[in-house]
Tab-separated table of N, CA and C in Angstrom:
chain	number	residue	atom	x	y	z
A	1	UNK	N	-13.175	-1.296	9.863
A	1	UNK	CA	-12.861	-1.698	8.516
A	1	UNK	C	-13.159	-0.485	7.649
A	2	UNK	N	-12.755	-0.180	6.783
A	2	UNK	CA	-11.452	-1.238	5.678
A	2	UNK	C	-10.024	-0.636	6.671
A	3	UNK	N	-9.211	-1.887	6.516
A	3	UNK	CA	-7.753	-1.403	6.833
A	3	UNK	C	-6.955	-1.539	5.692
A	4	UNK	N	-6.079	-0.897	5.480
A	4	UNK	CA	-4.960	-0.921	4.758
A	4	UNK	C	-3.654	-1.104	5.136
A	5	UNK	N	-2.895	-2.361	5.236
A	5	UNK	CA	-2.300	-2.935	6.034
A	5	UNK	C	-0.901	-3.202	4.788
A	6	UNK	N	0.768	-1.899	5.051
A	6	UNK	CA	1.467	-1.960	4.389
A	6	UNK	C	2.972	-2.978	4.567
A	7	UNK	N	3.289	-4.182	4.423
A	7	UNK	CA	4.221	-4.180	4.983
A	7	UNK	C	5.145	-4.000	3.711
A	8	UNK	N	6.526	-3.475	4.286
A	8	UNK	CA	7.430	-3.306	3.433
A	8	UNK	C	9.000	-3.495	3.972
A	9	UNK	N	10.126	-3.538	3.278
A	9	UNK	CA	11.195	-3.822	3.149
A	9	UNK	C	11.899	-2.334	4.457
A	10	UNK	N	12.449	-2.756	5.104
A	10	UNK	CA	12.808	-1.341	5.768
A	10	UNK	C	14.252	-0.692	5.504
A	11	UNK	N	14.501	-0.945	3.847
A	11	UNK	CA	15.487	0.162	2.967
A	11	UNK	C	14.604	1.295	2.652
A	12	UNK	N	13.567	0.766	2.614
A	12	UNK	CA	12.932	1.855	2.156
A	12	UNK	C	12.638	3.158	2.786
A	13	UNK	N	12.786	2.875	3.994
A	13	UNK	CA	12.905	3.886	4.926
A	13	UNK	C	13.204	4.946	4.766
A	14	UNK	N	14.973	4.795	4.417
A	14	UNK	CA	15.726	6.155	4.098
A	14	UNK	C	15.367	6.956	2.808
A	15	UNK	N	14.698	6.253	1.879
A	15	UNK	CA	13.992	6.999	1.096
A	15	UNK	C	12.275	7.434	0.313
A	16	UNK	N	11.863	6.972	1.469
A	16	UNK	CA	10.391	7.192	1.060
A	16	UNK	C	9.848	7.641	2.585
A	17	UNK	N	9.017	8.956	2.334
A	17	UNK	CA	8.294	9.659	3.339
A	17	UNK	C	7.074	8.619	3.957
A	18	UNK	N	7.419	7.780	4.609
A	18	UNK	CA	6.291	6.817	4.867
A	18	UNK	C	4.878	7.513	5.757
A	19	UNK	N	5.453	7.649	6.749
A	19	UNK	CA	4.031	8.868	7.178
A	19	UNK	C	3.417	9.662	6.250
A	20	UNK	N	4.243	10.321	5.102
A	20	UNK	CA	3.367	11.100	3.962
A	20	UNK	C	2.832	10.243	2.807
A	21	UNK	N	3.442	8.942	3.087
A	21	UNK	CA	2.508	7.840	2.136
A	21	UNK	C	1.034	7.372	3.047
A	22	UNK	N	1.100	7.234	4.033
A	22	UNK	CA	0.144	6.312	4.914
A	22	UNK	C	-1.240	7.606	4.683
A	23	UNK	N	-0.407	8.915	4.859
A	23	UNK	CA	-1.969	9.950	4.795
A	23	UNK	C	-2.144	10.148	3.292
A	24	UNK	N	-1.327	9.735	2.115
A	24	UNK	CA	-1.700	9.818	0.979
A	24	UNK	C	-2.942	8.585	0.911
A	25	UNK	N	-2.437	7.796	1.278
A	25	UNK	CA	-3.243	6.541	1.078
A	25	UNK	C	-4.696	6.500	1.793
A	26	UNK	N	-4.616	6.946	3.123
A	26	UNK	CA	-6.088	7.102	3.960
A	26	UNK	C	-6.984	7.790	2.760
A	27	UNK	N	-5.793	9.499	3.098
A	27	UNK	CA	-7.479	10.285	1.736
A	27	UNK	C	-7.542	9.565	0.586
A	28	UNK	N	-6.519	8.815	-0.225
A	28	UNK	CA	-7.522	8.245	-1.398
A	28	UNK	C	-8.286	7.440	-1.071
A	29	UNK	N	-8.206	6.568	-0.239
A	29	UNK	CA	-9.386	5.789	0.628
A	29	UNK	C	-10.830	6.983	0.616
A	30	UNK	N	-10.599	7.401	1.734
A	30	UNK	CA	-11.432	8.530	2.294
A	30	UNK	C	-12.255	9.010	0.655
A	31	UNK	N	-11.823	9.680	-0.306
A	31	UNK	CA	-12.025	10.047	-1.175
A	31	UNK	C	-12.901	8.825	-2.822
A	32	UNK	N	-12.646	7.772	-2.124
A	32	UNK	CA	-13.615	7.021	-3.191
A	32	UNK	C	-15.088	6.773	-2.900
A	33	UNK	N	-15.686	7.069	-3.792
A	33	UNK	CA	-16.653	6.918	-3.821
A	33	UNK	C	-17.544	5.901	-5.179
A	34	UNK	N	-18.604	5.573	-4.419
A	34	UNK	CA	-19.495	4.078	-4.816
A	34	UNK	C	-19.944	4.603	-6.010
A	35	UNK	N	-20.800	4.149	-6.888
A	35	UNK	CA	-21.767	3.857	-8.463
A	35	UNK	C	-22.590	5.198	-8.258
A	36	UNK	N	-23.398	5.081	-6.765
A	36	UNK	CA	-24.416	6.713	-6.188
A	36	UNK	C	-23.600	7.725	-6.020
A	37	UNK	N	-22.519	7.858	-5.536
A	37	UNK	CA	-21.888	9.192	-5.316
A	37	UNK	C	-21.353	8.778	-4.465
A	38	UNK	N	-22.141	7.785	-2.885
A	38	UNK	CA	-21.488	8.029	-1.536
A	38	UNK	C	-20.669	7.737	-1.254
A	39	UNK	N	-19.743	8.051	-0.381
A	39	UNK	CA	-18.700	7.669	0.321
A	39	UNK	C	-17.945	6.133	0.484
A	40	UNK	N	-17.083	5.330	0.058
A	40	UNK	CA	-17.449	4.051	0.254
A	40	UNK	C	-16.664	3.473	1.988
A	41	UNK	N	-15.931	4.496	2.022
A	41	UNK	CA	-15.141	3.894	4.022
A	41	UNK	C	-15.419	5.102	4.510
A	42	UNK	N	-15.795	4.901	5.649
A	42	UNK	CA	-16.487	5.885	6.901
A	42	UNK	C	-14.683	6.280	7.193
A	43	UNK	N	-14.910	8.010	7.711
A	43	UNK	CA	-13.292	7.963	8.036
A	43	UNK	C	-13.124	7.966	9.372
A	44	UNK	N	-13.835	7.133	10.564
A	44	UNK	CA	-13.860	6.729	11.385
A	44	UNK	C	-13.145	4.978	11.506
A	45	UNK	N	-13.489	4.681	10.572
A	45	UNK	CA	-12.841	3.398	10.028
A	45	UNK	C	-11.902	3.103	9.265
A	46	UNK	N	-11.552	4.409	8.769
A	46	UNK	CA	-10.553	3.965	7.640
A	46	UNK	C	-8.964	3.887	8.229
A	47	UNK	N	-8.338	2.912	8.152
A	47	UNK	CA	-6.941	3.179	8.986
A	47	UNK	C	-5.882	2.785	8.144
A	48	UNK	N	-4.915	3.075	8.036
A	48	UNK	CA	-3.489	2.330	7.455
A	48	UNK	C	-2.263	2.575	8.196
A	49	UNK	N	-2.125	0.926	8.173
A	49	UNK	CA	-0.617	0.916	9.275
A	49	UNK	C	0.535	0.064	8.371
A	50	UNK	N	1.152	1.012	8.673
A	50	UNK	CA	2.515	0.170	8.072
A	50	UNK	C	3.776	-0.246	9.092
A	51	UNK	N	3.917	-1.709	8.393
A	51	UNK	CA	5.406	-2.185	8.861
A	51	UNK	C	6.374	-2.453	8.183
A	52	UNK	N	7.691	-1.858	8.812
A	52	UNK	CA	8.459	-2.482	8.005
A	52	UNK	C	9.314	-3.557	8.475
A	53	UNK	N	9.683	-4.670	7.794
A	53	UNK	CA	10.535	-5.601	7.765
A	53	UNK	C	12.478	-5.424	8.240
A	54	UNK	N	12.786	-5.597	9.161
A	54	UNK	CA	13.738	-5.531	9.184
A	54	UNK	C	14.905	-6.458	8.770
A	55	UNK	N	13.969	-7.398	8.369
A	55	UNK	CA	14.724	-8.679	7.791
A	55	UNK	C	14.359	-8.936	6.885
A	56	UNK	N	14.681	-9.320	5.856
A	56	UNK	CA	14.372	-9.649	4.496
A	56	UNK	C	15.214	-9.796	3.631
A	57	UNK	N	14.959	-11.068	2.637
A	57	UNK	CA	15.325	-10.751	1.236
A	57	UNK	C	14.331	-10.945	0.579
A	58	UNK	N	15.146	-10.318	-0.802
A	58	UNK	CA	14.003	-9.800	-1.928
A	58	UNK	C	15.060	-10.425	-3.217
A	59	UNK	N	14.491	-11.359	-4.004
A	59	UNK	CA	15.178	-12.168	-5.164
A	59	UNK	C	16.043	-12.431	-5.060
A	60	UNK	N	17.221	-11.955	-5.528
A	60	UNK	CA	18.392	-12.516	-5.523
A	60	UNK	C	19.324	-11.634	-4.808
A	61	UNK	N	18.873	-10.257	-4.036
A	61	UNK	CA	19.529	-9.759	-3.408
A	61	UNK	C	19.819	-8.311	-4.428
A	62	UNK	N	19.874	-8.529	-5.680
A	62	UNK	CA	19.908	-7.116	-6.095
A	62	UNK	C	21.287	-7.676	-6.967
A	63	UNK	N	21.491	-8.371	-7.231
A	63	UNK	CA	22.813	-9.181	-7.988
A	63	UNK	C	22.491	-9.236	-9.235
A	64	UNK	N	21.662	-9.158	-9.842
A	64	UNK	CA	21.189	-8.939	-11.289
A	64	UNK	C	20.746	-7.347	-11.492
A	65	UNK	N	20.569	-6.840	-10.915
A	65	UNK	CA	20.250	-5.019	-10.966
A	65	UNK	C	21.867	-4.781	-11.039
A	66	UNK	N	22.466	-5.114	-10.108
A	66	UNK	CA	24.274	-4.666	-10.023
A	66	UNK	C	24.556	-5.238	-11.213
A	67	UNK	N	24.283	-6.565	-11.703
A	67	UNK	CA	25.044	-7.414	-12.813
A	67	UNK	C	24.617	-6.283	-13.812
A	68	UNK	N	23.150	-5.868	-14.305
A	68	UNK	CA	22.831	-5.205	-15.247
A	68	UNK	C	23.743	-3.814	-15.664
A	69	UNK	N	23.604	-3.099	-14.866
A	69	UNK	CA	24.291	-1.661	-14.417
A	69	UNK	C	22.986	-0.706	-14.914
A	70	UNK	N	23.108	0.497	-14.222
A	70	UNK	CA	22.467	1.622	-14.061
A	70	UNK	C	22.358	1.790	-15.700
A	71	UNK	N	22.997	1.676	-16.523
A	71	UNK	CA	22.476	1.617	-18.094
A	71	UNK	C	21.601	1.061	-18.864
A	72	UNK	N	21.527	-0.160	-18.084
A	72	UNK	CA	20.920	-0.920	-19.229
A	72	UNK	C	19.385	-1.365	-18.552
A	73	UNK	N	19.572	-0.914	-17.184
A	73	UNK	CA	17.859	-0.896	-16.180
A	73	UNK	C	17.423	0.432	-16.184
A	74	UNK	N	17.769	0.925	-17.112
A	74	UNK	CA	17.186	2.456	-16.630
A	74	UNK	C	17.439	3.410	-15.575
A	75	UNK	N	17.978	2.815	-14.633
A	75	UNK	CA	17.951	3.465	-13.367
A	75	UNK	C	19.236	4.131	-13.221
A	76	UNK	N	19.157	5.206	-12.106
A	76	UNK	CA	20.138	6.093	-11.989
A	76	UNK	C	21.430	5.288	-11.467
A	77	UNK	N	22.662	5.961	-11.356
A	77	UNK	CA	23.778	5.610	-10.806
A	77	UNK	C	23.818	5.174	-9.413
A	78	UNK	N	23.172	6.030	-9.043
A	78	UNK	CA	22.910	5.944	-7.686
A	78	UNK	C	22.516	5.169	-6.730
A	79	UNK	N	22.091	3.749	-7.876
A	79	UNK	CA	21.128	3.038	-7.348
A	79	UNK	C	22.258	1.772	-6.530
A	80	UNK	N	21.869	1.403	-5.354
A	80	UNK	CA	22.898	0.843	-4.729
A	80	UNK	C	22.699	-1.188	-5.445
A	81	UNK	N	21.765	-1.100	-5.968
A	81	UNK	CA	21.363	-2.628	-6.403
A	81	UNK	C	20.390	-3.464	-5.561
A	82	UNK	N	20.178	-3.043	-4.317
A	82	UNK	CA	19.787	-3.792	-3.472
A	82	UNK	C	18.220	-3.404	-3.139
A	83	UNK	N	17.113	-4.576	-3.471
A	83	UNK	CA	16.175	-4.753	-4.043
A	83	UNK	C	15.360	-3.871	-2.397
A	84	UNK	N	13.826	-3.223	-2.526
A	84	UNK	CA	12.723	-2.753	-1.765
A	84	UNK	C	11.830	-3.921	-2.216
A	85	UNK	N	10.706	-3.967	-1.452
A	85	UNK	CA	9.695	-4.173	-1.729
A	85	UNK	C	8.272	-3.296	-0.470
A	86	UNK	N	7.094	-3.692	-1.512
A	86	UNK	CA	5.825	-3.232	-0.935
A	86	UNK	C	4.348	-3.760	-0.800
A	87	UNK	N	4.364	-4.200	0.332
A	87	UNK	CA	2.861	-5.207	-0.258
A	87	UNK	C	1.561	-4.359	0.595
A	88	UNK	N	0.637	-3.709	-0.305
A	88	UNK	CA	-0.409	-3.163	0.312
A	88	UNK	C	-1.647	-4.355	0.383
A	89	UNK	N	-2.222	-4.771	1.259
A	89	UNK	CA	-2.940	-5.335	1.073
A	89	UNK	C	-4.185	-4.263	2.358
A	90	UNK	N	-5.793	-4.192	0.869
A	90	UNK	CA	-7.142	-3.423	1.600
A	90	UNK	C	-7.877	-4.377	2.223
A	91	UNK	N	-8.265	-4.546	3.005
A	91	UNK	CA	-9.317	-5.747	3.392
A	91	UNK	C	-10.904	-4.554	3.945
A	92	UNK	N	-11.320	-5.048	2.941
A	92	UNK	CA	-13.278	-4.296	3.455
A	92	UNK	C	-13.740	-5.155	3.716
A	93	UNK	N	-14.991	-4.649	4.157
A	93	UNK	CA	-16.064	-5.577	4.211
A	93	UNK	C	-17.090	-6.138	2.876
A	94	UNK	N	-18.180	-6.780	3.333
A	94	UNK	CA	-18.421	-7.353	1.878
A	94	UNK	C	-19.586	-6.801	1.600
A	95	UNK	N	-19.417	-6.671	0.489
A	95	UNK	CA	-21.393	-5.483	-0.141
A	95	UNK	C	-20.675	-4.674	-1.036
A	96	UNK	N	-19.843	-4.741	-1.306
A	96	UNK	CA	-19.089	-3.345	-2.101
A	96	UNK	C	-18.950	-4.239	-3.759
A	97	UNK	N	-19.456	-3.219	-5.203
A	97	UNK	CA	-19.643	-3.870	-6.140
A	97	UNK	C	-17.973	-4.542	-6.481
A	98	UNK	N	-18.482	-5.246	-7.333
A	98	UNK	CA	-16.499	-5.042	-8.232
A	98	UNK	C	-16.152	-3.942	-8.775
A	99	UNK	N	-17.084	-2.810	-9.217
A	99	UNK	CA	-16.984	-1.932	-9.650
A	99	UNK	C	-16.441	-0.816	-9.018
A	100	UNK	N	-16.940	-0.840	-7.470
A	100	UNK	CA	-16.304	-0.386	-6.302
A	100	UNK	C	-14.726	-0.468	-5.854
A	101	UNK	N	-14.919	-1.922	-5.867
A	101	UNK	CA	-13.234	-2.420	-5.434
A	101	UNK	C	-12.205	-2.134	-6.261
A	102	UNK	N	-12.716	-2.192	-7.639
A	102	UNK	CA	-11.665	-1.598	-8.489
A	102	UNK	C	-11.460	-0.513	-8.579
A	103	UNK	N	-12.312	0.524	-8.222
A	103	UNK	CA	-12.200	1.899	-8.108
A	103	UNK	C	-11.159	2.297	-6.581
A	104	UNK	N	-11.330	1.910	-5.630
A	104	UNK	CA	-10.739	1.484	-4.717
A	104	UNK	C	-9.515	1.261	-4.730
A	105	UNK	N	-9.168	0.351	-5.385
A	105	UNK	CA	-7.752	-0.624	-5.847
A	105	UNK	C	-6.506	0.760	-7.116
A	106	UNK	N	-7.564	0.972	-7.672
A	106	UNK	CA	-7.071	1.955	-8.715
A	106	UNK	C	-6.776	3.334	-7.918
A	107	UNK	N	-7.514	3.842	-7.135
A	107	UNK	CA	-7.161	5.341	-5.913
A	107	UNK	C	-5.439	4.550	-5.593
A	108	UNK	N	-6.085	4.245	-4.951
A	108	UNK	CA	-4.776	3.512	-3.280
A	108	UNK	C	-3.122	3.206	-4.924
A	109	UNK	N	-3.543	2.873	-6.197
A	109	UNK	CA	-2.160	2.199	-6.538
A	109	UNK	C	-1.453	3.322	-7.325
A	110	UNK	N	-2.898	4.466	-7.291
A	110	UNK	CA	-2.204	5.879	-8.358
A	110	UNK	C	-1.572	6.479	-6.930
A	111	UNK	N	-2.170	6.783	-5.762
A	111	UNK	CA	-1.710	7.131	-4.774
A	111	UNK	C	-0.344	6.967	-4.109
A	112	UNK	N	-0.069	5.391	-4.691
A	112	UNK	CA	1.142	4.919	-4.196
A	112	UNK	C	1.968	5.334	-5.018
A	113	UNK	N	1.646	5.029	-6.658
A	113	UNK	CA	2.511	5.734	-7.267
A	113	UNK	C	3.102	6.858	-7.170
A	114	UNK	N	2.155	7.943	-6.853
A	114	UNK	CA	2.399	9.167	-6.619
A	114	UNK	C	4.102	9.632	-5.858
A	115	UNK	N	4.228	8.739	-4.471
A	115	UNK	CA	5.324	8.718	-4.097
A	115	UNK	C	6.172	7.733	-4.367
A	116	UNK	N	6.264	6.715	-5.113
A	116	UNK	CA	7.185	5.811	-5.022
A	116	UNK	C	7.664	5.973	-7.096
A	117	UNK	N	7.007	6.540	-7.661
A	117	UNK	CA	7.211	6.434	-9.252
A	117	UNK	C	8.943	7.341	-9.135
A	118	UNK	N	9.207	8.647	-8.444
A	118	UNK	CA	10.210	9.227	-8.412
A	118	UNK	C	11.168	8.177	-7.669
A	119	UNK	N	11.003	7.419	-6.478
A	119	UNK	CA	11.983	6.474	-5.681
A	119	UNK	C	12.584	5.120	-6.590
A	120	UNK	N	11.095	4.890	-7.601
A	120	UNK	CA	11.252	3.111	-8.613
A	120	UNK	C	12.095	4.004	-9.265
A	121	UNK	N	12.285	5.189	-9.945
A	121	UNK	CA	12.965	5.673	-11.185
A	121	UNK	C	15.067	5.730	-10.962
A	122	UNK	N	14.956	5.278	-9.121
A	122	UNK	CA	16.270	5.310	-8.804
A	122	UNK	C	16.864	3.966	-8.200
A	123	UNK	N	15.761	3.136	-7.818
A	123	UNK	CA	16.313	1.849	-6.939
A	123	UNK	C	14.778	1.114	-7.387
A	124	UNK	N	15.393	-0.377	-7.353
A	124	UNK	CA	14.626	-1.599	-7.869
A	124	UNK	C	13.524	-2.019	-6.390
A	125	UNK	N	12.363	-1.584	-7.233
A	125	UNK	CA	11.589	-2.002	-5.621
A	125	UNK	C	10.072	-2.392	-6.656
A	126	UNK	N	9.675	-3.236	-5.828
A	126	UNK	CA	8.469	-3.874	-6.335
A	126	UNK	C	7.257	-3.572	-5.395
A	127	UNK	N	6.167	-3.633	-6.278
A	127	UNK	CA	5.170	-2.935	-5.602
A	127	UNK	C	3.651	-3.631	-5.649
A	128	UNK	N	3.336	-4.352	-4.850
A	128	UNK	CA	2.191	-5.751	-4.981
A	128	UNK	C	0.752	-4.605	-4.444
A	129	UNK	N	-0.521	-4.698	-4.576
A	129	UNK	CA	-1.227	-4.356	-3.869
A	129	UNK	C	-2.706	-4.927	-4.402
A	130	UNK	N	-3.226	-5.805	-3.127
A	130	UNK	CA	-4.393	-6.543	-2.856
A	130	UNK	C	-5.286	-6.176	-2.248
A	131	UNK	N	-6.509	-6.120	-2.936
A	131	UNK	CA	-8.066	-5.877	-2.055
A	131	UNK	C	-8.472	-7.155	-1.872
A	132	UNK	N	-8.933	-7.062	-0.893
A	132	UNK	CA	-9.597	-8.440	0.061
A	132	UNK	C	-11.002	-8.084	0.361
A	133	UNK	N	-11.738	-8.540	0.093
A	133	UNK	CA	-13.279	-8.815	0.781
A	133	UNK	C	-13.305	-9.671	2.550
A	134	UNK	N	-13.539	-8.834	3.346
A	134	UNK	CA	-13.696	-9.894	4.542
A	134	UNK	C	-14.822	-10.774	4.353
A	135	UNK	N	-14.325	-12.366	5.054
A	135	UNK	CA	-14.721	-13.308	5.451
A	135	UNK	C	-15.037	-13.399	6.617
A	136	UNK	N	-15.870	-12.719	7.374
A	136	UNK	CA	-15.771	-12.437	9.307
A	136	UNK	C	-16.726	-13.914	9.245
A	137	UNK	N	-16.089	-14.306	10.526
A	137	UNK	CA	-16.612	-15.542	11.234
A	137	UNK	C	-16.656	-14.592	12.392
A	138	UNK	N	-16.284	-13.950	13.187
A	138	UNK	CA	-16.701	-12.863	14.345
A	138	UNK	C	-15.952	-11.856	13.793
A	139	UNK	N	-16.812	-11.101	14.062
A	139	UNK	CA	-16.387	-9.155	14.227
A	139	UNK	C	-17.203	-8.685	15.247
A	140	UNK	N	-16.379	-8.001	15.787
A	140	UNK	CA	-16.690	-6.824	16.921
A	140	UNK	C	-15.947	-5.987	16.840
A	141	UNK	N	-16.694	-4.637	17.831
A	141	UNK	CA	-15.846	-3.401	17.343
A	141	UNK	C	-16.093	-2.887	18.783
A	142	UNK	N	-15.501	-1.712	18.840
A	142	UNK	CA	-15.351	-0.972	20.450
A	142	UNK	C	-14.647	0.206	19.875
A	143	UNK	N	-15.472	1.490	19.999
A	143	UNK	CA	-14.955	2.746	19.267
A	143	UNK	C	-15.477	4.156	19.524
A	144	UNK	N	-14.277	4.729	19.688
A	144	UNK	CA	-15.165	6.466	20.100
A	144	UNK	C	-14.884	7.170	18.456
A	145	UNK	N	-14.651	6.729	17.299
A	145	UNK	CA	-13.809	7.322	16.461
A	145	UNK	C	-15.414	7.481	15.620
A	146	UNK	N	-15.829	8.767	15.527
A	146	UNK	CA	-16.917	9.004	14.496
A	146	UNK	C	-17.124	8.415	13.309
């Protein structure tokens, strides 16, 4: 723990560097730190996996982005209408302040922005992202990862 667990729409594919999102996302992980200074995810633990959806819809299909036109949504010409989506959801463990998690929550959604603010500025894609506190009823672990 913590994982960062992405699933998403798989249009997105052809235009978002997903491997260069998943290591954007670890180091802002990696890189937050608690109220003291320290570290708040060991980077032995810190992981993010993403899937994408090969099936999906998303609202109405992108029929109101087309109805609108590239004028009046802001978005470029280019944009084919047909909706992305992104759901990050963090799950840690529990001991971490709120003060923490939001610091946390705030890394991982500037992070995401980082690559997806140039992709939203051309095609309609929505972007959800949830921190979770674990609830373990069992945990175990088995690990050579420092």
């Amino acid at each position: 723990m913590p994982h960062l667990v992405i699933l998403y729409t798989a249009n997105l594919d052809a235009v978002l560097d997903m491997p260069g999102l998943c290591r954007d996302l670890a180091d802002a992980m990696l890189a937050v730190r608690d109220e003291a200074g320290a570290p708040v995810f060991p980077p032995g633990g810190t992981r993010v996996l993403a899937y994408p959806a090969p099936h999906f819809a998303v609202g109405d299909g992108g029929a109101a982005g087309r109805a609108a036109g590239a004028g009046k949504t802001g978005l470029a010409s280019a944009d084919p209408g047909e909706y992305g989506f992104m759901y990050l959801n963090l799950r840690m463990a529990r001991g971490r302040s709120a003060a923490t998690q939001k610091r946390a929550g705030d890394a991982l959604l500037a992070a995401a922005r980082t690559r997806l603010d140039a992709v939203m500025a051309r095609r309609h894609i929505g972007l959800t992202l949830q921190v979770d506190e674990g609830a373990e009823v069992y945990d175990a672990k088995h690990s050579t990862l420092p």
